[in-house]
């Protein structure tokens, strides 16, 4: 056993140094070109459908339907509270209609957000309270979308492929780009 306390613990991977010799851990270089945008709960696994993509989709589907069921259960308690308070049939019907309309709006807006970016972000921000009240609709939209793909995958894939095609086209057609020049053999005189 060594008496030197500095050598008592072997180095760990977090103690690795960068090639420059500093104590900052080495990070892999970022590849050139556009990078895929991460999706909530999926990160960038949607691109290649790797690292548990199917399990994540199943988890999102089960989690969203379970949360929607729990939300409906809580709304039922709230409605029973209104019945116990004996507020009248009009208020009870008004509450049911309000939650139904808000849930329908939330479902539609959430579903649209999976395929297109909002044209007017300020209007989308104004509907935030309606989407909060109609949270059951948003959860159901997540459930139904996760049965076919990661919610928002189609939009992100289209944007990524478009950006990648533009990057490739710019890189290949740029004049004077040394990375795309063909190597010509030197002539012997």
Coordinates of C-alpha atoms in Angstrom, one line a residue:
X1 CA 0.0 0.0 0.0
X2 CA 1.2 3.4 -0.9
X3 CA 1.7 6.1 1.7
X4 CA 1.1 8.8 -0.9
X5 CA -2.5 10.0 -0.5
X6 CA -2.6 11.4 -4.0
X7 CA -2.3 8.0 -5.5
X8 CA -4.8 6.4 -3.2
X9 CA -7.7 6.7 -5.6
X10 CA -7.3 5.7 -9.3
X11 CA -8.3 8.3 -11.8
X12 CA -12.0 8.2 -13.0
X13 CA -13.3 9.0 -16.5
X14 CA -14.4 12.4 -15.2
X15 CA -10.8 13.2 -14.3
X16 CA -9.7 12.8 -17.9
X17 CA -8.1 15.8 -19.4
X18 CA -8.5 17.3 -22.8
X19 CA -5.8 16.9 -25.5
X20 CA -4.5 20.4 -24.6
X21 CA -3.6 19.1 -21.1
X22 CA -6.2 21.2 -19.1
X23 CA -8.5 19.7 -16.6
X24 CA -11.6 20.4 -18.7
X25 CA -13.1 17.2 -20.0
X26 CA -12.7 16.6 -23.7
X27 CA -16.0 17.0 -25.6
X28 CA -16.6 15.5 -29.0
X29 CA -16.6 18.0 -31.8
X30 CA -19.9 19.1 -33.1
X31 CA -20.4 17.9 -36.7
X32 CA -20.8 20.5 -39.4
X33 CA -24.2 21.3 -40.7
X34 CA -27.7 21.5 -39.2
X35 CA -28.4 19.6 -36.0
X36 CA -31.7 17.8 -35.3
X37 CA -34.0 19.6 -32.8
X38 CA -34.8 17.5 -29.7
X39 CA -38.4 16.6 -29.0
X40 CA -39.8 16.5 -25.4
X41 CA -39.4 13.0 -24.0
X42 CA -37.5 11.8 -27.1
X43 CA -34.5 14.0 -27.4
X44 CA -33.0 13.3 -30.9
X45 CA -33.9 9.5 -30.9
X46 CA -36.7 10.3 -33.3
X47 CA -34.1 10.8 -36.1
X48 CA -32.9 7.2 -36.3
X49 CA -35.5 5.6 -34.1
X50 CA -32.8 4.4 -31.7
X51 CA -32.1 4.3 -28.0
X52 CA -35.4 3.1 -26.8
X53 CA -37.6 5.1 -29.2
X54 CA -40.4 2.5 -29.3
X55 CA -40.4 2.3 -25.5
X56 CA -40.5 6.0 -25.2
X57 CA -43.4 6.2 -27.6
X58 CA -45.3 3.5 -25.6
X59 CA -44.4 5.4 -22.4
X60 CA -45.8 8.7 -23.8
X61 CA -49.0 6.9 -24.9
X62 CA -49.6 5.2 -21.6
X63 CA -48.6 8.2 -19.6
X64 CA -50.8 10.6 -21.5
X65 CA -53.9 8.4 -21.4
X66 CA -53.4 7.7 -17.7
X67 CA -53.0 11.4 -17.0
X68 CA -56.2 12.1 -19.1
X69 CA -58.1 9.5 -17.1
X70 CA -56.8 11.0 -13.8
X71 CA -57.8 14.4 -15.0
X72 CA -61.3 13.2 -15.9
X73 CA -61.6 11.6 -12.5
X74 CA -60.7 14.9 -10.8
X75 CA -63.2 16.8 -13.0
X76 CA -65.8 14.3 -11.9
X77 CA -65.0 15.2 -8.2
X78 CA -65.3 18.9 -9.0
X79 CA -68.7 18.3 -10.7
X80 CA -69.9 16.3 -7.7
X81 CA -68.8 19.2 -5.5
X82 CA -71.0 21.5 -7.5
X83 CA -73.9 19.1 -7.1
X84 CA -73.4 18.9 -3.4
X85 CA -73.3 22.7 -3.2
X86 CA -76.6 22.7 -5.1
X87 CA -75.7 25.6 -7.4
X88 CA -78.3 24.7 -9.9
X89 CA -78.6 22.9 -13.2
X90 CA -77.6 26.0 -15.3
X91 CA -74.2 26.3 -13.6
X92 CA -73.6 22.6 -13.8
X93 CA -74.4 22.6 -17.6
X94 CA -72.2 25.7 -18.0
X95 CA -69.2 24.0 -16.4
X96 CA -69.7 20.9 -18.6
X97 CA -69.9 22.9 -21.7
X98 CA -66.9 25.1 -20.7
X99 CA -64.7 22.0 -20.1
X100 CA -65.9 20.3 -23.3
X101 CA -65.2 23.4 -25.5
X102 CA -61.8 24.1 -23.9
X103 CA -60.8 20.5 -24.3
X104 CA -61.8 20.5 -28.0
X105 CA -59.8 23.7 -28.6
X106 CA -56.8 22.3 -26.7
X107 CA -57.0 19.1 -28.7
X108 CA -57.1 20.9 -32.0
X109 CA -54.3 23.4 -31.2
X110 CA -52.1 20.7 -29.8
X111 CA -52.7 18.4 -32.8
X112 CA -51.9 21.3 -35.2
X113 CA -48.7 22.0 -33.3
X114 CA -47.5 18.6 -34.2
X115 CA -47.6 19.3 -37.9
X116 CA -47.1 23.1 -38.3
X117 CA -45.5 26.0 -36.5
X118 CA -47.9 28.6 -35.2
X119 CA -48.3 31.4 -37.7
X120 CA -49.1 33.9 -35.0
X121 CA -47.3 33.1 -31.7
X122 CA -49.1 35.9 -29.8
X123 CA -52.5 34.3 -30.6
X124 CA -51.1 31.0 -29.5
X125 CA -50.0 32.7 -26.2
X126 CA -53.5 34.1 -25.8
X127 CA -55.1 30.6 -26.0
X128 CA -52.8 29.3 -23.4
X129 CA -55.4 29.6 -20.6
X130 CA -58.0 27.8 -22.7
X131 CA -55.5 25.0 -23.3
X132 CA -54.8 24.8 -19.6
X133 CA -58.4 24.4 -18.8
X134 CA -58.9 21.9 -21.5
X135 CA -55.8 19.9 -20.5
X136 CA -57.7 16.6 -21.1
X137 CA -57.8 17.5 -24.9
X138 CA -54.1 18.1 -25.0
X139 CA -53.3 14.9 -23.3
X140 CA -55.6 13.0 -25.7
X141 CA -53.8 14.6 -28.6
X142 CA -50.5 13.4 -27.2
X143 CA -52.0 9.9 -26.8
X144 CA -53.3 9.6 -30.4
X145 CA -50.2 11.1 -32.0
X146 CA -47.9 8.8 -30.0
X147 CA -49.7 5.8 -31.5
X148 CA -48.2 6.6 -34.9
X149 CA -45.0 8.7 -34.2
X150 CA -43.3 10.8 -31.6
X151 CA -45.5 13.9 -31.2
X152 CA -44.0 16.5 -33.5
X153 CA -41.7 14.1 -35.3
X154 CA -43.2 14.7 -38.8
X155 CA -42.7 18.5 -38.4
X156 CA -39.1 18.2 -37.0
X157 CA -38.1 15.6 -39.6
X158 CA -39.4 17.8 -42.5
X159 CA -37.6 20.9 -41.1
X160 CA -34.3 18.9 -40.5
X161 CA -34.3 17.3 -44.0
X162 CA -35.0 20.7 -45.6
X163 CA -32.2 22.4 -43.6
X164 CA -29.8 19.5 -44.4
X165 CA -30.6 19.7 -48.2
X166 CA -30.1 23.4 -48.2
X167 CA -26.8 23.0 -46.3
X168 CA -25.6 20.3 -48.7
X169 CA -26.6 22.4 -51.8
X170 CA -24.8 25.5 -50.4
X171 CA -21.7 23.5 -49.5
X172 CA -21.5 21.8 -52.9
X173 CA -22.2 24.9 -55.1
X174 CA -20.0 27.4 -53.2
X175 CA -17.1 28.5 -55.3
X176 CA -13.8 28.3 -53.8
X177 CA -14.7 25.8 -51.1
X178 CA -11.5 23.8 -50.5
X179 CA -13.4 20.9 -49.0
X180 CA -15.3 20.1 -52.2
X181 CA -12.4 20.6 -54.6
X182 CA -11.3 17.6 -56.5
X183 CA -7.6 16.7 -56.1
X184 CA -5.8 16.9 -59.4
X185 CA -2.6 14.9 -59.7
X186 CA 0.5 17.0 -60.3
X187 CA 2.0 16.8 -63.7
X188 CA 5.5 15.7 -64.2
X189 CA 7.5 17.9 -66.5

